[in-house]
CSV table of C-alpha atoms in Angstrom, one decimal:
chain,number,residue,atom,x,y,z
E,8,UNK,CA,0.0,0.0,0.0
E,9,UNK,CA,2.9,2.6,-1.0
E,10,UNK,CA,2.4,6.0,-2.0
E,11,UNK,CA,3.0,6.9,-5.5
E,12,UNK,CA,6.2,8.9,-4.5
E,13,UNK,CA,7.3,6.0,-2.2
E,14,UNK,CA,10.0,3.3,-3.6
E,15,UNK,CA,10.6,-0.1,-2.2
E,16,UNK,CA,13.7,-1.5,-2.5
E,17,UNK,CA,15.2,-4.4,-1.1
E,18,UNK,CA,18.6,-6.0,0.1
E,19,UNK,CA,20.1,-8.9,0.5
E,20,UNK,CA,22.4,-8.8,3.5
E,21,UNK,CA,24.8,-11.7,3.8
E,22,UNK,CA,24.9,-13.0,7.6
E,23,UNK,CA,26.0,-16.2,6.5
E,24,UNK,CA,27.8,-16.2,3.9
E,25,UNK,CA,27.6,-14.2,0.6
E,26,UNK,CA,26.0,-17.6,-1.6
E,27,UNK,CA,22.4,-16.5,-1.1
E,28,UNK,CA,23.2,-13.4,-1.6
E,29,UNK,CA,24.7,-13.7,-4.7
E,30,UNK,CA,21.5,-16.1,-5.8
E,31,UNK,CA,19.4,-12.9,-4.5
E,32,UNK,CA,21.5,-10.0,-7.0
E,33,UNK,CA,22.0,-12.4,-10.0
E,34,UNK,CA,18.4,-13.1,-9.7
E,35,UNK,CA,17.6,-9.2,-10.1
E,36,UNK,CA,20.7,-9.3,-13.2
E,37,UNK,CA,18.2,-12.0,-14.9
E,38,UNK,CA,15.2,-9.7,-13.9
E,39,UNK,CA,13.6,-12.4,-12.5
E,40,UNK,CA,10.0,-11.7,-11.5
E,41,UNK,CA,8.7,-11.9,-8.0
E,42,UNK,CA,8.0,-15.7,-8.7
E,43,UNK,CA,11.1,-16.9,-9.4
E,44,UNK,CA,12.0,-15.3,-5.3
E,45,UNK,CA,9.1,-17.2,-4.2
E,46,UNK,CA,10.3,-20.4,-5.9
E,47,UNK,CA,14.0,-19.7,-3.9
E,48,UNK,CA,11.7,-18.8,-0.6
E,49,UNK,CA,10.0,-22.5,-1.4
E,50,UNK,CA,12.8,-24.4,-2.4
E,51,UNK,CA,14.7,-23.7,1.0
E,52,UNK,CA,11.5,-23.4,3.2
E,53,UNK,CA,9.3,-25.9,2.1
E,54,UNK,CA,11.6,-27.9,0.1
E,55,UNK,CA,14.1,-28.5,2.5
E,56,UNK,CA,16.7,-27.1,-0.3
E,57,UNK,CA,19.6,-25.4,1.8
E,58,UNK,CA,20.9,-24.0,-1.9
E,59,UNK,CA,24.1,-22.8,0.5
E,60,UNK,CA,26.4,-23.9,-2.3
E,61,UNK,CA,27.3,-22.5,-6.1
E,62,UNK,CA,26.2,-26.3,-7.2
E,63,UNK,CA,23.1,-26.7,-5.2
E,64,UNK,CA,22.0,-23.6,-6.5
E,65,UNK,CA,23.1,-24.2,-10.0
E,66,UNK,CA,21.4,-27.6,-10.0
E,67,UNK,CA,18.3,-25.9,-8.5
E,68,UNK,CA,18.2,-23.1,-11.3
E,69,UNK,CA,17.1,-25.1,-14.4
E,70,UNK,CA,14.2,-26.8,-12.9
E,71,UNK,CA,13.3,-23.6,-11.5
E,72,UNK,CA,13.0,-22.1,-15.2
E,73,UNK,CA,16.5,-19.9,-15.8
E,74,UNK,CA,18.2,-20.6,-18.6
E,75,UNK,CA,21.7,-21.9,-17.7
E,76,UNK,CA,23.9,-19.9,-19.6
E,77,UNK,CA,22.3,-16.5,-18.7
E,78,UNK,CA,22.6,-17.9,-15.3
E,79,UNK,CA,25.7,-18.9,-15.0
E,80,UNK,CA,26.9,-15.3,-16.8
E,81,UNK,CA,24.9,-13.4,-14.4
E,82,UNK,CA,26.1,-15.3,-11.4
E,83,UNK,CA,29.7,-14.7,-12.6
E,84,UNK,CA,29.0,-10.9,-13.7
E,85,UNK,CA,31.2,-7.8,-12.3
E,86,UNK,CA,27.5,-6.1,-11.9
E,87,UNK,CA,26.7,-8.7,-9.3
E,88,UNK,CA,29.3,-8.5,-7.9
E,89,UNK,CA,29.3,-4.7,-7.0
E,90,UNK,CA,25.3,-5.1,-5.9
E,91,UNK,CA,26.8,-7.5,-3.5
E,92,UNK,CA,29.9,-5.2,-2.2
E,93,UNK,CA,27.3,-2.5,-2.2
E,94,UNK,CA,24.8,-4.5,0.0
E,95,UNK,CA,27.2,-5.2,2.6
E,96,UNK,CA,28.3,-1.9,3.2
E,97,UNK,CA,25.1,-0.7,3.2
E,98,UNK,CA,24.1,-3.7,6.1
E,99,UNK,CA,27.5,-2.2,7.8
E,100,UNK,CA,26.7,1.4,7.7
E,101,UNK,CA,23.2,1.2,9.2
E,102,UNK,CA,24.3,-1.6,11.6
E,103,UNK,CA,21.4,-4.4,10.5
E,104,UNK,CA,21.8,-7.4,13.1
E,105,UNK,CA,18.6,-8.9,11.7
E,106,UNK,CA,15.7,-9.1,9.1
E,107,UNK,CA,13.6,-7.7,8.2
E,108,UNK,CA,14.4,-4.5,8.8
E,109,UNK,CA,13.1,-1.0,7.0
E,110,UNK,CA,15.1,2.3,6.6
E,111,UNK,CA,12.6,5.1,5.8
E,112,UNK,CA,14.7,8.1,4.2
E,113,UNK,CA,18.0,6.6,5.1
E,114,UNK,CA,17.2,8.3,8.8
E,115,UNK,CA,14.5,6.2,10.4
E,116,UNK,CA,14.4,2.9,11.0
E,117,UNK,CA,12.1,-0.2,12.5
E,118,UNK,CA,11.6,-3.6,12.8
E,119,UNK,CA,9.5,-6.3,14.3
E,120,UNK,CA,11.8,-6.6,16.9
E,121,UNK,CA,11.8,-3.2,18.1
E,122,UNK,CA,7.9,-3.4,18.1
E,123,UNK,CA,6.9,-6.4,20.0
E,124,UNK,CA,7.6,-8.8,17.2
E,125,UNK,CA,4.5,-7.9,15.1
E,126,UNK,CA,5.0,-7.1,10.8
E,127,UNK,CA,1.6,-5.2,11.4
E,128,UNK,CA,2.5,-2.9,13.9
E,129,UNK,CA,6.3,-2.7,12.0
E,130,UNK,CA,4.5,-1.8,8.9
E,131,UNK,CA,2.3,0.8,10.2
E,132,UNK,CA,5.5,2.2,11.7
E,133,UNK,CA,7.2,2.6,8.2
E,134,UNK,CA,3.4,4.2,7.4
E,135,UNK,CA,4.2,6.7,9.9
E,136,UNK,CA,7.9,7.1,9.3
E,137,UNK,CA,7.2,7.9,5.5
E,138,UNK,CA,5.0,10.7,6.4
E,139,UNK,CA,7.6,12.2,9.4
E,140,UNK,CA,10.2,12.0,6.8
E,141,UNK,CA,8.3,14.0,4.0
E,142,UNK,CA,9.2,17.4,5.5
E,143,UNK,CA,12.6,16.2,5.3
E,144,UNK,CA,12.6,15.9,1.5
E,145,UNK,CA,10.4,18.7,0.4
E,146,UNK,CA,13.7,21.2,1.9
């Protein structure tokens, strides 16, 4: 339920080890829709596919519906790369110690965790910290 004016953007912070994140930026290389995220969310959640490994997740790609080649390009890519040195100093700058977390503005910033555990109340914290922070941008 974003404003119009509002962008969502996510990243992929590496606490343990950089192989998912590397799935998650050469993913978003390939363009990969939504679906194909949802397929990585099910293969490790409900599939009991760890994918911690360049070969688990190469042998999990195909079935998935990437193309090989493109995969294997993006995976390897100096693009990905620098998405994924990006990311982590992003995660070290703001200090992230878990997920999910939400930066409003590059100021603000909440979590479940810092409101009792609940997404609701998290999100409707971000809903509040949007419209704090639009002062801040109209200067």
């Amino acid at each position: 339920k974003l404003p119009n004016d509002v962008a969502f953007r996510r990243v992929h912070v590496a606490f343990r080890g950089s192989v998912q994140q590397q799935l998650f930026y050469t993913l978003e290389a390939l363009m990969a829709p939504d679906a194909v995220h949802e397929k990585v969310f099910a293969a490790i959640h409900l599939g009991r596919q760890p994918l911690l490994t360049e070969a688990e997740i190469v042998a999990w790609a195909r079935p998935a519906g990437l193309d090989p080649v493109r995969f294997e390009k993006a995976w390897n890519s100096p693009a990905v790369a620098s998405s994924m040195r990006r990311a982590t100093a992003l995660m070290t700058s703001h200090e992230v110690e878990g997920v999910p977390r939400f930066t409003v503005q590059g100021r603000f910033v909440t979590a479940p965790s810092m409101v009792g555990g609940s997404h609701q109340r998290a999100l409707a914290v971000v809903d509040h910290l949007i419209e704090k922070s639009r002062p801040l941008i109209r200067r």
